[in-house]
mmCIF file of C-alpha atoms and ligand atoms in Angstrom:
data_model
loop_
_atom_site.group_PDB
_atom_site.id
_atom_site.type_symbol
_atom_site.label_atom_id
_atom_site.label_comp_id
_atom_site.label_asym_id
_atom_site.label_seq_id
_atom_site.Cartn_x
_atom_site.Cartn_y
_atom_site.Cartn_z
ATOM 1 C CA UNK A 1 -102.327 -125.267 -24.826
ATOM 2 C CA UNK A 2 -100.401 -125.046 -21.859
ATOM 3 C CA UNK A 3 -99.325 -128.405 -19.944
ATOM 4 C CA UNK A 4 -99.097 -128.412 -16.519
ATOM 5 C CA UNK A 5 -95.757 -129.652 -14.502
ATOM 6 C CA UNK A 6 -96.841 -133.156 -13.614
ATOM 7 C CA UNK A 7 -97.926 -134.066 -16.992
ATOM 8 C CA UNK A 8 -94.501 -132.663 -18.500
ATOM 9 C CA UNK A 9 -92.612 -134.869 -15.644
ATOM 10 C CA UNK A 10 -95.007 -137.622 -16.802
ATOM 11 C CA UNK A 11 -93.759 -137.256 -20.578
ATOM 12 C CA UNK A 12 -89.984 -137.029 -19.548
ATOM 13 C CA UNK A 13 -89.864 -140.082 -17.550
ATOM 14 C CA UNK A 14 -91.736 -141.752 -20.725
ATOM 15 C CA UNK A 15 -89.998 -140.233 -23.383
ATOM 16 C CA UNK A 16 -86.754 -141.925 -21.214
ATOM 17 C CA UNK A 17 -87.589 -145.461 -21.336
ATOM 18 C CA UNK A 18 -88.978 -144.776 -24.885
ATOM 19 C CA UNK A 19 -85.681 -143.743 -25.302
ATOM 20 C CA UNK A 20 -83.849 -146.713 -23.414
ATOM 21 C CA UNK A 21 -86.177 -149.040 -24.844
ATOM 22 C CA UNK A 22 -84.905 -148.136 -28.638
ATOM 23 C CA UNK A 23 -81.322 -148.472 -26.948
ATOM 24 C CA UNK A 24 -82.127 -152.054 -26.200
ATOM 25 C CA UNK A 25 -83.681 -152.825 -29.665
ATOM 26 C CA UNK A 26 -80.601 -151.534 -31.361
ATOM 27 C CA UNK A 27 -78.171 -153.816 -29.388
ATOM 28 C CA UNK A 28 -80.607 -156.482 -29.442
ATOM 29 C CA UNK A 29 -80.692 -155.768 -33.586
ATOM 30 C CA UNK A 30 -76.438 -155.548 -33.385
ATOM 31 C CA UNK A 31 -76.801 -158.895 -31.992
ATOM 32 C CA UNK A 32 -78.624 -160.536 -33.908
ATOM 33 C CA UNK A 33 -77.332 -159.737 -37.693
ATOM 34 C CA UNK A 34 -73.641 -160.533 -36.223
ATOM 35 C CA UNK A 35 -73.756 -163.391 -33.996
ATOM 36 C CA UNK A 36 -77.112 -164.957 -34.022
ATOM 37 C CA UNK A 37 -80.475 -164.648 -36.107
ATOM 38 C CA UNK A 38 -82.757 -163.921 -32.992
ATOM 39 C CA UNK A 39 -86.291 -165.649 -32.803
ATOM 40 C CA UNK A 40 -88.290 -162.284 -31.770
ATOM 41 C CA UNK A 41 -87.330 -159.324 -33.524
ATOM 42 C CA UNK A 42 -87.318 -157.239 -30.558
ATOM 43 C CA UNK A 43 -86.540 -158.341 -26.820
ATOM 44 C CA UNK A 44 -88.866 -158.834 -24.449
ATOM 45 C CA UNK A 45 -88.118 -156.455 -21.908
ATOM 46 C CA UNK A 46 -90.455 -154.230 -18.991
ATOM 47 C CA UNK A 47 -89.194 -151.167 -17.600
ATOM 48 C CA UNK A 48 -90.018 -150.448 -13.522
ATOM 49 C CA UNK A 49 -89.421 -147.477 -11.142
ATOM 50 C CA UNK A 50 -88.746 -150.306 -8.481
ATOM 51 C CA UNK A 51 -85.445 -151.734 -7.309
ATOM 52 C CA UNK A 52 -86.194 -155.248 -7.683
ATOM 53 C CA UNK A 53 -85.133 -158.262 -5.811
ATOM 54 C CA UNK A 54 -82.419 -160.758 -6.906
ATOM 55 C CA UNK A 55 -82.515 -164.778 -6.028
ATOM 56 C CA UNK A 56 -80.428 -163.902 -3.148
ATOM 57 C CA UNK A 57 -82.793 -161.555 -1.520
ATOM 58 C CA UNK A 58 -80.360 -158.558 -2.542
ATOM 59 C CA UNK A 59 -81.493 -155.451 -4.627
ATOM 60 C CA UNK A 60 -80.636 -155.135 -8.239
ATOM 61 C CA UNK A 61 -81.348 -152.780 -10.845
ATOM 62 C CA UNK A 62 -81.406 -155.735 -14.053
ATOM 63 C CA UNK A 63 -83.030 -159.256 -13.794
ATOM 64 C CA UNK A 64 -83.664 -162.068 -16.635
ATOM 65 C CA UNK A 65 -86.585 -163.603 -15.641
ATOM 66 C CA UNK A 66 -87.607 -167.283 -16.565
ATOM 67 C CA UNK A 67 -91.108 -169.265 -15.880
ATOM 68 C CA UNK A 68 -92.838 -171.895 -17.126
ATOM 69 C CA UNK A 69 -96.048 -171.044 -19.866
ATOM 70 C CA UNK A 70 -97.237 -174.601 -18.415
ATOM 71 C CA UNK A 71 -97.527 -175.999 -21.737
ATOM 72 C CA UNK A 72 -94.154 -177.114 -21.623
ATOM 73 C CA UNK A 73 -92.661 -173.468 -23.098
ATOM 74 C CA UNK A 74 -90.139 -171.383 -21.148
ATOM 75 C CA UNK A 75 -90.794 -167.400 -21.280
ATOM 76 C CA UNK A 76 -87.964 -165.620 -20.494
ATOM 77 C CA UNK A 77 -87.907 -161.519 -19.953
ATOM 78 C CA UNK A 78 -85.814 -159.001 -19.333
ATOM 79 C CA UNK A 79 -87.291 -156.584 -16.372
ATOM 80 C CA UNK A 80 -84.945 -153.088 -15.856
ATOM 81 C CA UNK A 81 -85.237 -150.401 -13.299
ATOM 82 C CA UNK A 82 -84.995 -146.993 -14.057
ATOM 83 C CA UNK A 83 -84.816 -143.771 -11.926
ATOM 84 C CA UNK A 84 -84.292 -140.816 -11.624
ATOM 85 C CA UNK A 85 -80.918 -140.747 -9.613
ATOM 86 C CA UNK A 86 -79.381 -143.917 -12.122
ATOM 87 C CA UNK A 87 -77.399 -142.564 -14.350
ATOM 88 C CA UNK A 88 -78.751 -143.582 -18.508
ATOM 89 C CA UNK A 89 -75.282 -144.804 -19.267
ATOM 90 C CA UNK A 90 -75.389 -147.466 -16.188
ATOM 91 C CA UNK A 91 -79.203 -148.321 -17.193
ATOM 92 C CA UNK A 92 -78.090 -149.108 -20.786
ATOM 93 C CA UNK A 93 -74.662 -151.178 -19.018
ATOM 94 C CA UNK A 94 -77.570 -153.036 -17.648
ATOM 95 C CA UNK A 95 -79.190 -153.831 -20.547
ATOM 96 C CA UNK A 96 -76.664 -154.874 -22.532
ATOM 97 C CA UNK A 97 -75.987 -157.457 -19.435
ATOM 98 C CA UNK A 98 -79.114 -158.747 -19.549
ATOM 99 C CA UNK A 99 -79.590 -159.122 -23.051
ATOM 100 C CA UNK A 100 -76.018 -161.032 -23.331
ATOM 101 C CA UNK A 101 -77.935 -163.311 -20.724
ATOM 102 C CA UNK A 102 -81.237 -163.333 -22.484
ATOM 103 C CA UNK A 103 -79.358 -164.514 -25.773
ATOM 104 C CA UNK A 104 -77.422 -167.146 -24.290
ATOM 105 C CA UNK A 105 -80.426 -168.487 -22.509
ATOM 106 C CA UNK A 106 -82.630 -168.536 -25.809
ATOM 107 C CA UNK A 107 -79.852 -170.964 -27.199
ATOM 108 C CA UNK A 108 -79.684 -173.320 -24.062
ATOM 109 C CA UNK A 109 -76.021 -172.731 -23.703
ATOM 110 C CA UNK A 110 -74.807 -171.749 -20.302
ATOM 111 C CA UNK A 111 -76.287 -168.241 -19.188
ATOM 112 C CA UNK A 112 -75.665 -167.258 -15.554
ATOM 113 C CA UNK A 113 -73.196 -164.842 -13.815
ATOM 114 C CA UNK A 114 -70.395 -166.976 -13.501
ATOM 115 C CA UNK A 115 -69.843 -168.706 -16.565
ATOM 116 C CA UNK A 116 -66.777 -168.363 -19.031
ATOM 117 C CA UNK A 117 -68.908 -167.891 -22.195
ATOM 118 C CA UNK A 118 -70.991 -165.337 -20.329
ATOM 119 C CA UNK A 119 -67.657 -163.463 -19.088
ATOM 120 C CA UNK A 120 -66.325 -163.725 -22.777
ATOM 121 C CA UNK A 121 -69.496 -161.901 -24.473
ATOM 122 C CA UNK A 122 -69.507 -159.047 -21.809
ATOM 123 C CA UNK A 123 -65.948 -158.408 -22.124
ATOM 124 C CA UNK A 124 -66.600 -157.870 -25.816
ATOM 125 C CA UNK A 125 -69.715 -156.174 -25.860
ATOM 126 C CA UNK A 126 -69.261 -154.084 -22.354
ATOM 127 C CA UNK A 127 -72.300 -155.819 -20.201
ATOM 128 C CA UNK A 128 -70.365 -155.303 -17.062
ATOM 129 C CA UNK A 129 -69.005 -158.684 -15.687
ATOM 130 C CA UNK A 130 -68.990 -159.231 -11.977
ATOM 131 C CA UNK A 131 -69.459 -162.695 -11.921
ATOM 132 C CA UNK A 132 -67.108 -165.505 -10.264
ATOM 133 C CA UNK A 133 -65.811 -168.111 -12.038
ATOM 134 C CA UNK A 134 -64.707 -172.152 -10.499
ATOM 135 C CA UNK A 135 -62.448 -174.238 -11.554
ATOM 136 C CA UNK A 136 -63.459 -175.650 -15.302
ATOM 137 C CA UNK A 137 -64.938 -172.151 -16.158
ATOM 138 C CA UNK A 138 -61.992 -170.448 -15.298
ATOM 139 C CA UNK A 139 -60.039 -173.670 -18.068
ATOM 140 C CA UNK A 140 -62.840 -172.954 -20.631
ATOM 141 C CA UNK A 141 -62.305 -169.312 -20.443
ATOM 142 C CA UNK A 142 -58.470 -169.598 -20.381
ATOM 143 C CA UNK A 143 -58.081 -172.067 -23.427
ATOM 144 C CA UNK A 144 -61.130 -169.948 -25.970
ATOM 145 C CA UNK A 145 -60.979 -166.478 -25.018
ATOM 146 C CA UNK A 146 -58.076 -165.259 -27.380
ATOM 147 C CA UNK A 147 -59.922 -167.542 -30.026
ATOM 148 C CA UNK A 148 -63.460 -165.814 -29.565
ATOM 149 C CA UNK A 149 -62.210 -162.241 -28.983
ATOM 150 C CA UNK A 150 -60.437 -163.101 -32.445
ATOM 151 C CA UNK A 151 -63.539 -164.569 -34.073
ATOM 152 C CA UNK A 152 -65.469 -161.063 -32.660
ATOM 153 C CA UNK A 153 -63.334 -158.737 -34.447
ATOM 154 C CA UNK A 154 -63.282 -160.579 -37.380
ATOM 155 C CA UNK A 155 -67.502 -159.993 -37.180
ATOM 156 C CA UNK A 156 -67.021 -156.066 -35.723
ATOM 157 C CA UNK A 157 -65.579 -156.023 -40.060
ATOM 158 C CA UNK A 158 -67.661 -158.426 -41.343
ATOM 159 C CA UNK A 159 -69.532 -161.328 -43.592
ATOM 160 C CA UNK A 160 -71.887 -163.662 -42.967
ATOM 161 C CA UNK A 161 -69.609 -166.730 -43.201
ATOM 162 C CA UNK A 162 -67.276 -165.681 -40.414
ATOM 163 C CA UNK A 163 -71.115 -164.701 -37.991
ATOM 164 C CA UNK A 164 -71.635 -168.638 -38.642
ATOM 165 C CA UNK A 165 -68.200 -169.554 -37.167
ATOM 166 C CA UNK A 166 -68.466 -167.171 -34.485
ATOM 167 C CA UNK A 167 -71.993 -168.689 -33.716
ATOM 168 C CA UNK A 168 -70.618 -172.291 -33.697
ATOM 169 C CA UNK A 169 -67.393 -171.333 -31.127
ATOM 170 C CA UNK A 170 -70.149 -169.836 -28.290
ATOM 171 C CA UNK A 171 -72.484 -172.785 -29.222
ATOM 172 C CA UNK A 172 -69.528 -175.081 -28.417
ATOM 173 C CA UNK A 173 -68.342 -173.168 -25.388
ATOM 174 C CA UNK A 174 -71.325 -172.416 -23.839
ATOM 175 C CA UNK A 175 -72.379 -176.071 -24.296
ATOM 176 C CA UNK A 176 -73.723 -177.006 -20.332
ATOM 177 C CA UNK A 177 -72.530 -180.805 -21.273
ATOM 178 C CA UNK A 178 -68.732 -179.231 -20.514
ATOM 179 C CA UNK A 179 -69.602 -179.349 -16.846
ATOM 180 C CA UNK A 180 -66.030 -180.894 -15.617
ATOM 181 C CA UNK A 181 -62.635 -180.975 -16.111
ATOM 182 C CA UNK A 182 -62.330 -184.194 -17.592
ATOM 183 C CA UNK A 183 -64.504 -183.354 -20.073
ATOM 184 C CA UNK A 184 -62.969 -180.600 -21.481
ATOM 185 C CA UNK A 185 -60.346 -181.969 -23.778
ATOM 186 C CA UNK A 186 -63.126 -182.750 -26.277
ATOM 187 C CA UNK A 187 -64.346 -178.915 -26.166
ATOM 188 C CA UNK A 188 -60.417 -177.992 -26.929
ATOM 189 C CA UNK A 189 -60.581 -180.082 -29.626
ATOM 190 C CA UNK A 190 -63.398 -178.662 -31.108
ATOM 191 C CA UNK A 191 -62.427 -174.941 -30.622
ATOM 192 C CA UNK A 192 -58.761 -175.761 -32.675
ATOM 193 C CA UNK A 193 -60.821 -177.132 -35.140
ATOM 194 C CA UNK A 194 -63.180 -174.453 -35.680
ATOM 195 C CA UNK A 195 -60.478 -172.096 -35.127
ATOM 196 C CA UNK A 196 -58.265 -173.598 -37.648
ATOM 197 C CA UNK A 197 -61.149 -172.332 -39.838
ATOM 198 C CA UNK A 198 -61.396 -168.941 -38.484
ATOM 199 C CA UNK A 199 -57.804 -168.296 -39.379
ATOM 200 C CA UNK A 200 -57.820 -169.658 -42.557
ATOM 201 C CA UNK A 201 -60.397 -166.661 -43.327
ATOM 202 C CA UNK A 202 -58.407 -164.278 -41.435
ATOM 203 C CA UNK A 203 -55.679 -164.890 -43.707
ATOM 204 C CA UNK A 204 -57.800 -164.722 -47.100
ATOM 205 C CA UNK A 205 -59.546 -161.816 -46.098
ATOM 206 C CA UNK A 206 -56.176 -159.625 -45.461
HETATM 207 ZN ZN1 LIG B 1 -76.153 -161.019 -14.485
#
């Protein structure tokens, strides 16, 4: 049977975001057996051949969508473009972005653009910070991110006891109660503590 040229463009552009959409699974998977166990097995993300528009009227190719279900539930979704002059390696940039979003909003920790925890996981896992961070970010991120990036290796050769640490330092400094300077002594606190840990296992696991 022969197949004409607009049904084999058809199956190309599909067999893409087939393609993409296994790339996103796979991260998505990545994250969730090292870090966190994930709710939904899969992420909930829609593919578009539109730019789409971002809450400042711009155009962006990535977007983590929230609404309300009205019964009280959040949904939150992941919506990508892809086309033909974007490049697959900066499509799958942009999903790791927006999953790293997607996951931190799941666990009600701070999950926008220009947060330290957010800065942290993309700087780790590539998702292509561009984000701008104020005053008590930029103290979170300068007291835990040698503590984290530790805590990440440590899971890149890993067990399940060090995931649960690693889980409990983003928990703590992605908490949205850390909103202010004076409040941040008790987060240091808390990240010596849990790091104290995390070396302790460093050291035994040499
Ligand atoms: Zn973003």
């Amino acid at each position: 049977m022969k197949i004409n040229e607009k049904d084999y463009e058809e199956y190309i552009r599909l067999k893409r975001k087939e393609e993409l959409r296994k790339y996103a699974y796979d991260f998505w998977d990545y994250l969730s057996r090292n870090i966190y166990i994930l709710q939904s097995k899969y992420p909930p993300i829609i593919f578009t051949e539109k730019y789409i528009k971002d809450e400042n009227g711009g155009v962006t190719t990535g977007v983590t969508s929230t609404y309300d279900s009205g019964n009280g539930n959040q949904i939150c979704y992941i919506i990508i473009t892809v086309k033909d002059e974007i490049l697959d390696e900066n499509i799958q940039g942009t999903i790791r972005h927006e999953i790293l979003h997607l996951v931190l909003r799941y666990h009600g920790l701070k999950s926008d653009d220009n947060c330290a925890i957010f800065k942290i996981l993309c700087e780790n896992f590539d998702g292509g910070f561009y984000g701008c961070l104020d005053e008590v970010e930029e103290a979170i991120y300068n007291h835990s991110c040698s503590y984290i990036n530790k805590a990440i290796d440590q899971v890149k050769r890993s067990n399940n006891i060090k995931m649960l640490n690693l889980k409990m330092l983003i928990n703590e400094i992605g908490n949205v109660k850390y909103d202010a300077l004076d409040k941040l002594n008790q987060l240091f606190h808390s990240i010596n503590v849990l790091c104290e840990v995390i070396d302790m296992n460093s050291k035994t696991n040499l």
